[in-house]
Short mmCIF file of C-alpha atoms in Angstrom, two decimals:
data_model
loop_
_atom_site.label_atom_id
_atom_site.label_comp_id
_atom_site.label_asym_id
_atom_site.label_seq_id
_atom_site.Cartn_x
_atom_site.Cartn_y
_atom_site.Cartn_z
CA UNK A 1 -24.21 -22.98 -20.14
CA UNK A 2 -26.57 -20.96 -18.96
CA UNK A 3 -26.81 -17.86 -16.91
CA UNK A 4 -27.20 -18.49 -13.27
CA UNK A 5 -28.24 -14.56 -12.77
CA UNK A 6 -25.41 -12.52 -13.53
CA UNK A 7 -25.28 -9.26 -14.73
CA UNK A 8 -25.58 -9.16 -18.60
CA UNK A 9 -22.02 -7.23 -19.02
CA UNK A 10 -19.95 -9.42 -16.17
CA UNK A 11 -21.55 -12.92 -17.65
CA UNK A 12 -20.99 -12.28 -21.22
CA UNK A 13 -16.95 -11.19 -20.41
CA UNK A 14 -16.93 -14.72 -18.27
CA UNK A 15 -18.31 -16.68 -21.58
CA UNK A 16 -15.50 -14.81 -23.53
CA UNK A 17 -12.83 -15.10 -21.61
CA UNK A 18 -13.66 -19.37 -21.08
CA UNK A 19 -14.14 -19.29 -24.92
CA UNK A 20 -10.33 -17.45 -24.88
CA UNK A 21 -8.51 -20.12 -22.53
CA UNK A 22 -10.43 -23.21 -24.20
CA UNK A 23 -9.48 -22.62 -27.78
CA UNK A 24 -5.69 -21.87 -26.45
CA UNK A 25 -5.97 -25.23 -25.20
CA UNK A 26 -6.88 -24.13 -21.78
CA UNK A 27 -8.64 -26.80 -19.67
CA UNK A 28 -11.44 -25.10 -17.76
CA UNK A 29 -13.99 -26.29 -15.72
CA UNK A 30 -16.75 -23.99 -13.80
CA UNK A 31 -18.73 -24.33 -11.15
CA UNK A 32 -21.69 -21.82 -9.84
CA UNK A 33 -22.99 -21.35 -6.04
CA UNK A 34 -25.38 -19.16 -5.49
CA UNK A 35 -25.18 -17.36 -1.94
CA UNK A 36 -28.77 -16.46 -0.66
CA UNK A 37 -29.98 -14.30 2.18
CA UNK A 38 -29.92 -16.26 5.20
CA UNK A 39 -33.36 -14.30 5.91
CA UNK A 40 -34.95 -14.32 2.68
CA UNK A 41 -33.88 -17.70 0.92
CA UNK A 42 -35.63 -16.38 -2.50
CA UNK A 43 -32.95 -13.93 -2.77
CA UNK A 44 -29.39 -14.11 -3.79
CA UNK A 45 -26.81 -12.09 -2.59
CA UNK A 46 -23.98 -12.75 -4.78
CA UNK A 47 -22.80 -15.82 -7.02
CA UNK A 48 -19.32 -17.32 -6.27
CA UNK A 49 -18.26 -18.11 -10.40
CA UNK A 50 -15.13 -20.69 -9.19
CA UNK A 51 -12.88 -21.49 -11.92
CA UNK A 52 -10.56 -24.59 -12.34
CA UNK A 53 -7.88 -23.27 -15.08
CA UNK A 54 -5.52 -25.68 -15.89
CA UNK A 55 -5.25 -27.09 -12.04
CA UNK A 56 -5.84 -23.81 -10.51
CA UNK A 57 -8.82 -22.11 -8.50
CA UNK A 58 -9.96 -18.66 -9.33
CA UNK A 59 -13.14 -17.57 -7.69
CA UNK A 60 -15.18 -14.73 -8.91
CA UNK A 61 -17.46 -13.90 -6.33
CA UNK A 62 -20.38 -11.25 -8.01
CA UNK A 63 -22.73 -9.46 -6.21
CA UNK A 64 -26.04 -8.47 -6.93
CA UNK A 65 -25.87 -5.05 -5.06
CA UNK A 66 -22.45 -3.99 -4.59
CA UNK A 67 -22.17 -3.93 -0.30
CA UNK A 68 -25.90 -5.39 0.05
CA UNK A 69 -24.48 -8.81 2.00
CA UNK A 70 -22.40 -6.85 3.95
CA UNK A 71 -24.57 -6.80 7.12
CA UNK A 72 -25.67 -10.78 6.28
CA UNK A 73 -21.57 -11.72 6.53
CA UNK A 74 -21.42 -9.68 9.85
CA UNK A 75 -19.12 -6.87 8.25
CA UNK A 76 -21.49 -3.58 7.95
CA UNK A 77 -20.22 -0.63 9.41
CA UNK A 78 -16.45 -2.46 9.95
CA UNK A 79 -13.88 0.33 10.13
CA UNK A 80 -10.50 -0.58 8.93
CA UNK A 81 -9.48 -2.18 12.72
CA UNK A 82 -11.66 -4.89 13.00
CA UNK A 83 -11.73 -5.06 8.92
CA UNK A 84 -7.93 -5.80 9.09
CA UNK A 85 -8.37 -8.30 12.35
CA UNK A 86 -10.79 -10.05 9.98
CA UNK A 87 -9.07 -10.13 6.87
CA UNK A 88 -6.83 -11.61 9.17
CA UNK A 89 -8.99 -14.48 10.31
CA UNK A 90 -10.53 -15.19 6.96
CA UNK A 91 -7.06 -15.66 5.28
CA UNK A 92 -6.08 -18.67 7.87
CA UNK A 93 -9.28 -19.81 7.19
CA UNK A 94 -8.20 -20.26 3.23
CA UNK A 95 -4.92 -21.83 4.47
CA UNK A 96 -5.17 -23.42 7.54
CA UNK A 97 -6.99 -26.39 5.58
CA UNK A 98 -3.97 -26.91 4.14
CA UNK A 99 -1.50 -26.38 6.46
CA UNK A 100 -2.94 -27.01 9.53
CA UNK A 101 -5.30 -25.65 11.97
CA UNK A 102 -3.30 -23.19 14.14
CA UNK A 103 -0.33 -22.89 11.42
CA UNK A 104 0.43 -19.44 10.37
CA UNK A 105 4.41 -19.71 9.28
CA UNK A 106 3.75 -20.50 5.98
CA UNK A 107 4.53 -18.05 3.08
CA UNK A 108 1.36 -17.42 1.23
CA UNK A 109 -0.42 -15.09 -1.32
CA UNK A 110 -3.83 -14.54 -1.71
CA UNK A 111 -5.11 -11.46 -5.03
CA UNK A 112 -8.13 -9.65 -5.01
CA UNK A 113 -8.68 -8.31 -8.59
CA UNK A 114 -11.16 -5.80 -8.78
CA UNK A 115 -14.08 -6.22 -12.48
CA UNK A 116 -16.38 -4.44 -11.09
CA UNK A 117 -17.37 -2.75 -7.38
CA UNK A 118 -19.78 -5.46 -7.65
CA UNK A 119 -17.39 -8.22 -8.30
CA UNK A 120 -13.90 -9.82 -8.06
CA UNK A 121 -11.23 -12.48 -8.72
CA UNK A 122 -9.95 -13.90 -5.95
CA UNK A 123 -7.06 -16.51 -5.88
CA UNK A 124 -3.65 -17.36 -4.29
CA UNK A 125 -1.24 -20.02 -3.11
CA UNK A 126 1.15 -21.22 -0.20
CA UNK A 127 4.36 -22.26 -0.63
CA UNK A 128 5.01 -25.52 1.66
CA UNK A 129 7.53 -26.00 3.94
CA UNK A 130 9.37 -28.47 0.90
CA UNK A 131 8.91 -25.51 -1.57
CA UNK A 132 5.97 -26.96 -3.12
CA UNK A 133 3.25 -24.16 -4.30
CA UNK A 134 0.03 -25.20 -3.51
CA UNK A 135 -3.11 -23.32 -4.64
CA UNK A 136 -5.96 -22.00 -2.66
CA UNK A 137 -9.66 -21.90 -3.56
CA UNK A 138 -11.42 -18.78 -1.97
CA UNK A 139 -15.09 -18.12 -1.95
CA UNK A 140 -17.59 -15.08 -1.32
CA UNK A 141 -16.74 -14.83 2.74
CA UNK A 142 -12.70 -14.16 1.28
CA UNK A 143 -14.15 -12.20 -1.40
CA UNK A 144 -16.58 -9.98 1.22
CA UNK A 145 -14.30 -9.11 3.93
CA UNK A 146 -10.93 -8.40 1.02
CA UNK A 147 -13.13 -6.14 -0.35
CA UNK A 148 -14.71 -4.17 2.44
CA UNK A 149 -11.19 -4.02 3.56
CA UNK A 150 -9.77 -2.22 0.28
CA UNK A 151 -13.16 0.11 0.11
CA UNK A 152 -12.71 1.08 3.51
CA UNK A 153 -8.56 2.25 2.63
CA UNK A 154 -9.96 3.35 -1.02
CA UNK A 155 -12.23 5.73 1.37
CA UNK A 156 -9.50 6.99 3.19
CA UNK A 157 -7.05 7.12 1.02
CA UNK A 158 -9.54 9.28 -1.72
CA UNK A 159 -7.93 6.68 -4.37
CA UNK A 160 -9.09 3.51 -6.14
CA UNK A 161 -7.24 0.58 -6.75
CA UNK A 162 -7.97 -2.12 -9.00
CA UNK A 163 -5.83 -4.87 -6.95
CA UNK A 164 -5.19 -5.84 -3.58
CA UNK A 165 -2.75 -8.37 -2.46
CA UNK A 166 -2.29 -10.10 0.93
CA UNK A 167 1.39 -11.74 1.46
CA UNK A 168 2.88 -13.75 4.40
CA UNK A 169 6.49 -14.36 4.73
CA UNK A 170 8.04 -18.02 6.15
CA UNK A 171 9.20 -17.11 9.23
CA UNK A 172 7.59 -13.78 9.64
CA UNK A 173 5.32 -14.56 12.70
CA UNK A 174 2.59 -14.53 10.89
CA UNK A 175 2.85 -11.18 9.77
CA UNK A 176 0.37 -10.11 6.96
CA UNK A 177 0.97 -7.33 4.98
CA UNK A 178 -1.04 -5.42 2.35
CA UNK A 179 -0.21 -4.63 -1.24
CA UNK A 180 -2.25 -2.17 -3.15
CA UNK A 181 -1.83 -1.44 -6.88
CA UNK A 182 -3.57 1.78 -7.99
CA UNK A 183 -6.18 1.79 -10.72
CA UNK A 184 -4.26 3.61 -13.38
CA UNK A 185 -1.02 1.06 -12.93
CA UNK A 186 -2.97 -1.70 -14.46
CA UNK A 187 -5.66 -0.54 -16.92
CA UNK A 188 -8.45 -1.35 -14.93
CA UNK A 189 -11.72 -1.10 -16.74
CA UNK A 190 -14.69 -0.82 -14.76
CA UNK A 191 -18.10 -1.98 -15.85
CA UNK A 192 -20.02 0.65 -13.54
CA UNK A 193 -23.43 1.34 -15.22
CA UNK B 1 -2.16 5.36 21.24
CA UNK B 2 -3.31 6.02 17.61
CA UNK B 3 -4.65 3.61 15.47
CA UNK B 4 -4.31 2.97 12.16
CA UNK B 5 -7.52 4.21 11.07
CA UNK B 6 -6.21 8.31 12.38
CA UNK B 7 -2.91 7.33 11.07
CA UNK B 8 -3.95 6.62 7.56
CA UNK B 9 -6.61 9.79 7.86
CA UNK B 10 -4.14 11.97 8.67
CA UNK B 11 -1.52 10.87 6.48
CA UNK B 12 -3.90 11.64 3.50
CA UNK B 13 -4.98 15.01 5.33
CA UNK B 14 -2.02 16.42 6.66
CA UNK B 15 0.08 15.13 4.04
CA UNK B 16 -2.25 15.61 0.82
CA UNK B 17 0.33 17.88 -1.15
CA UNK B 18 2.31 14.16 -2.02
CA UNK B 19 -0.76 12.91 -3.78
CA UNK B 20 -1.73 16.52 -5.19
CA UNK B 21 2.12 17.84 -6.18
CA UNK B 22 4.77 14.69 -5.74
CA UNK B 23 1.98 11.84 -7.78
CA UNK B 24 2.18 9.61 -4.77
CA UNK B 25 -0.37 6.79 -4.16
CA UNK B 26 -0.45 4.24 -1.47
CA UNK B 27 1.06 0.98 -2.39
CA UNK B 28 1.98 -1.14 0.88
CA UNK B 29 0.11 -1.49 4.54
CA UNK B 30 2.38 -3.79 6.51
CA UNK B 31 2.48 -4.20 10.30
CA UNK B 32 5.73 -3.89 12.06
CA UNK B 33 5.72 -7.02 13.54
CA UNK B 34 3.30 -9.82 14.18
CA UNK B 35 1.27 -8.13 17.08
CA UNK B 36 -2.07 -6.05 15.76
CA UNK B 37 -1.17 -2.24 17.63
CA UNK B 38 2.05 -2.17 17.50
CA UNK B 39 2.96 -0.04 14.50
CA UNK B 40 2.63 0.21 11.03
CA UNK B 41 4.34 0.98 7.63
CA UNK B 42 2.52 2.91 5.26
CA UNK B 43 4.50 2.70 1.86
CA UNK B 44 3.59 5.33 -0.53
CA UNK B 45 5.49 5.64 -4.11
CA UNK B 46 5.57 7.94 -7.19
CA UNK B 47 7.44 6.97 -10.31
CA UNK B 48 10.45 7.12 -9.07
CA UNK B 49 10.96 7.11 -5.24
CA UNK B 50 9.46 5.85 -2.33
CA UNK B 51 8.03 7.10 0.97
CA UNK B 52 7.86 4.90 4.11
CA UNK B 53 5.72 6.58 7.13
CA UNK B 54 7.11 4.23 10.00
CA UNK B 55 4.70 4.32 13.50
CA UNK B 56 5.71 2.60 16.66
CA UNK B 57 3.10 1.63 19.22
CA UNK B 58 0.75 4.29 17.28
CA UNK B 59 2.99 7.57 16.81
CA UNK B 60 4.96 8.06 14.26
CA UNK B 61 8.22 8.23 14.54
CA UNK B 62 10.35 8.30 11.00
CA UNK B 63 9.66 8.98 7.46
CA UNK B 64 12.06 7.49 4.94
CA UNK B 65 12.64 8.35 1.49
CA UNK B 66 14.47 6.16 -0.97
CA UNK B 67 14.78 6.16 -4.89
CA UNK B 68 12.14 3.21 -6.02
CA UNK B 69 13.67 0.01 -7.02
CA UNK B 70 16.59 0.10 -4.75
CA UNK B 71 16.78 -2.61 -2.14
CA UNK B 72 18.02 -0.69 0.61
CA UNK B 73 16.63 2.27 2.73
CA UNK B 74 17.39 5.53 2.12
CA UNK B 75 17.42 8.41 4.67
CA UNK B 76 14.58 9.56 7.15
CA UNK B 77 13.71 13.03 6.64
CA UNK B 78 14.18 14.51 9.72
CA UNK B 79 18.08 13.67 9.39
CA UNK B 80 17.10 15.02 6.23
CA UNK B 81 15.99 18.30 7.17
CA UNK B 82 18.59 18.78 9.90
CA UNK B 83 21.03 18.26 7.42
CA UNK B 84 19.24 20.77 5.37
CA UNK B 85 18.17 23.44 7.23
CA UNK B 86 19.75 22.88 10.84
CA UNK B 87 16.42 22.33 12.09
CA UNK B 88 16.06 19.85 15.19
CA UNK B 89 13.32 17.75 14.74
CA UNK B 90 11.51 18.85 17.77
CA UNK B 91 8.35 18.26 16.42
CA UNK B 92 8.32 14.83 16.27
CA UNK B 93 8.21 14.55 19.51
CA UNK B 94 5.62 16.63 20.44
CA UNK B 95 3.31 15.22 23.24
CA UNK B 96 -0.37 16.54 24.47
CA UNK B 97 -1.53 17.66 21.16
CA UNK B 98 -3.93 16.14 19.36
CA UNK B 99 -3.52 13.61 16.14
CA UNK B 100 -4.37 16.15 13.52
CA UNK B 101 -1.83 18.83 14.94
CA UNK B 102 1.20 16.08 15.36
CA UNK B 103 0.84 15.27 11.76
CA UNK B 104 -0.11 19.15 10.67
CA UNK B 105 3.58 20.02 12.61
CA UNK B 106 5.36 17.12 11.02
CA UNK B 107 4.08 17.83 7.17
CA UNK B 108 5.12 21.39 7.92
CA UNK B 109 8.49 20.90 8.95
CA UNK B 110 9.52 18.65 6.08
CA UNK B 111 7.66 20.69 3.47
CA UNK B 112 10.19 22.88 2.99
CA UNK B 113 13.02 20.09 2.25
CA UNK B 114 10.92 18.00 0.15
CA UNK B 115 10.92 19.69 -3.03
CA UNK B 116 15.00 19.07 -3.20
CA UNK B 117 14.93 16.07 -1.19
CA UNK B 118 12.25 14.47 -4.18
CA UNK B 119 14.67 15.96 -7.16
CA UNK B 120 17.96 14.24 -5.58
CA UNK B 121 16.04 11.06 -5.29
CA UNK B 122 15.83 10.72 -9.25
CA UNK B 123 19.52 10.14 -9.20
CA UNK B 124 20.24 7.75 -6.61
CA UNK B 125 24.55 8.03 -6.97
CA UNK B 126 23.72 12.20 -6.72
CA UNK B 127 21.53 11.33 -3.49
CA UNK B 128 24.05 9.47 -1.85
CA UNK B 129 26.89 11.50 -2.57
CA UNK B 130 25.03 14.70 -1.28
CA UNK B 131 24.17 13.56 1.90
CA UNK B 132 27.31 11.88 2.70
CA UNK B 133 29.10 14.96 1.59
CA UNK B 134 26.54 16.34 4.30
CA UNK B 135 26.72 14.25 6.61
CA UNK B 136 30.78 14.59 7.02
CA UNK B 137 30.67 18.42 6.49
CA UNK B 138 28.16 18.74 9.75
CA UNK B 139 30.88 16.51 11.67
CA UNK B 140 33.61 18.48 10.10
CA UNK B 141 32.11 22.16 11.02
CA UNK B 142 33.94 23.21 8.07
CA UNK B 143 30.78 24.00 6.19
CA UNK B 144 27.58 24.90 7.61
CA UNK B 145 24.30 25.03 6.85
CA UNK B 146 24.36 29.00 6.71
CA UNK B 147 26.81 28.51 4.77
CA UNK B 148 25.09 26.77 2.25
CA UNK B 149 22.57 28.84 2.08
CA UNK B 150 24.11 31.74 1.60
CA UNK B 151 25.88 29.93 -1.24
CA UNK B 152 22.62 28.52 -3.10
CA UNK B 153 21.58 32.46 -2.81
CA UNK B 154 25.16 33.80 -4.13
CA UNK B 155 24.60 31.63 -6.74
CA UNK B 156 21.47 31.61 -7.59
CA UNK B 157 22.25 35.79 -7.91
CA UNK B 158 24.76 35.12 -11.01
CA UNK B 159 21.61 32.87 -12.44
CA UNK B 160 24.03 30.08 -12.50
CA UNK B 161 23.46 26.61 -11.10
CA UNK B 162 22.33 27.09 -7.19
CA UNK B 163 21.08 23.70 -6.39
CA UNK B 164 22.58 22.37 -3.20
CA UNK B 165 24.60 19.91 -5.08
CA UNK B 166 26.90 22.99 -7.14
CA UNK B 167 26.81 24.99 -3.81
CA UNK B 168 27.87 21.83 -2.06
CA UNK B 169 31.06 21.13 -4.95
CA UNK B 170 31.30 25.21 -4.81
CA UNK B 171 32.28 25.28 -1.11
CA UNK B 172 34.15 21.96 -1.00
CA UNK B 173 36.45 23.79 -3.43
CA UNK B 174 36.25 27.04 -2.40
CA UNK B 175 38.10 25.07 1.35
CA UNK B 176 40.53 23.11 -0.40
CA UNK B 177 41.70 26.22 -1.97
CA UNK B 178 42.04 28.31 1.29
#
């Protein structure tokens, strides 16, 4: 497989960790999309790595230039109102394919894990109204607007965090709320140059 | 009405001596109900409690403390500090001042509480007991907060125990006695 244009550090860990799941008898299957600037098709903004593990999406959006696209996904300069009325929008736009156009009842939970502040995993599920848990696949506009979102409170805040989770409770009117785990809780590693 | 943008600013401003002497970080964002503007809870937590900063419609109106892990809420702090110090809690209700001063006033008149409010969080059966103890000695009139005080300082002369839990068992004794 080759490399699609990753960054030397981020690709190698990717061929590891598929090397990891495959010889634990992991299936894996991986599939690359290059996003390119909508104004300069030469150049690519970020590559959306999307990972089928056993059944299950996880999408590892990776930018070239950490906040470059910004401005092309119609995001720059977002402060954390219209960030969080966006995040809002994007997440029934990873769920509403599922459960309907207009639904917004449904318990779900979508994770942003921080590699890099170039890239991200993101991936998450909805639990039906039977119970059933049905996974999501996200792409680079989920990954884009997460993670201006937890920049933006990472800003504020004057603290990093390696995760951020978005959860929706059955009955809860839609109500999204925000988890954020701080960097020293999980043993983030960072791969900034 | 203040959004959450000034909210979150000025929790970290106003409020920075939780991340600089209590370890706090934020850990939860979650709207108070479904409808965007109408308030938020900020969750911050250390290792062993937890600190909820409730707004309503964009002022905020409670902060609650509660030992981590526990499914239930604890107290707000400015029952808290009444209880404490026999301060009214005035100064959450300021009006016609801006954002930075509300939350300046607020952080100042729990600051003063927090230190022992934080220590009898680490033992949630001690927490309890205190402020119900409290709680039904402020209803009572039978021991008041002057009273405590002078207590803690009585004690605290003989270098023995003075934290408000021993003043607390101190006086309780001291009026069974009489």
């Amino acid at each position: 497989m080759n490399n699609p244009g990753i960054r030397e550090e981020i690709w190698l860990a990717l061929r590891q960790k598929w090397a990891d799941l495959t010889s634990d008898g992991h299936k894996v299957e991986v599939e690359f999309k290059l996003i390119q600037d909508p104004k300069d098709r030469s150049k690519t903004l970020a590559i959306d790595v999307a990972q089928n593990i056993d059944n299950e999406w996880l999408v590892q959006t990776v930018q070239h230039k950490a906040g470059e696209a910004y401005k092309a996904v119609g995001i720059e300069g977002f402060d954390l109102n219209p960030l969080l009325y966006t995040v809002g929008q994007v997440v029934n736009s990873l769920t509403e394919p599922i459960t309907g156009h207009g639904t917004v009842d449904d318990e779900m939970h979508v994770f942003m894990k921080r590699i890099s502040p170039e890239s991200a995993e993101v991936y998450g599920h909805i639990i039906s109204k039977s119970g059933e848990k049905i996974g999501v696949r996200a792409n680079y506009r989920h990954y884009y607007v997460i993670n201006a979102l937890l920049e933006e409170v990472s800003r504020i805040m004057k603290e990093e965090y390696s995760e951020i989770q978005l959860h929706r409770q059955k009955g809860d009117n839609g109500r999204l709320y925000f988890r954020f785990v701080p960097v020293k809780q999980s043993g983030f590693t960072s791969y900034v140059p | 009405m203040t959004d959450i943008n000034v909210i979150l600013t000025c929790i970290r401003k106003s409020f920075s001596f939780f991340w600089d002497d209590y370890g706090f970080h934020l850990t939860q964002l979650k709207p108070r109900d479904g409808h965007r503007n109408s308030g938020y809870e900020v969750r911050l937590e250390n290792e062993y409690s937890e600190l909820v900063f409730s707004s309503d419609m964009g002022v905020l109106d409670e902060i609650y403390i509660r030992t981590k892990g526990l499914p239930y809420f604890g107290r707000g702090l400015k029952r808290l500090t009444k209880l404490l110090t026999g301060n009214e809690p005035k100064s959450f209700f300021m009006v016609n001042v801006t954002d930075e001063e509300f939350f300046d006033s607020v952080a100042s008149y729990i600051q003063p509480v927090l230190a022992e409010v934080l220590d009898l969080v680490k033992t949630p059966a001690r927490f309890q007991e205190t402020i119900e103890t409290l709680e039904s000695a402020r209803k009572s009139g039978i021991i008041t907060v002057e009273m405590i005080r002078a207590e803690r300082a009585r004690l605290h002369s003989l270098g023995v125990d003075s934290s408000l839990g021993a003043a607390m068992e101190n006086l309780q004794k001291r009026g069974k006695s009489e």
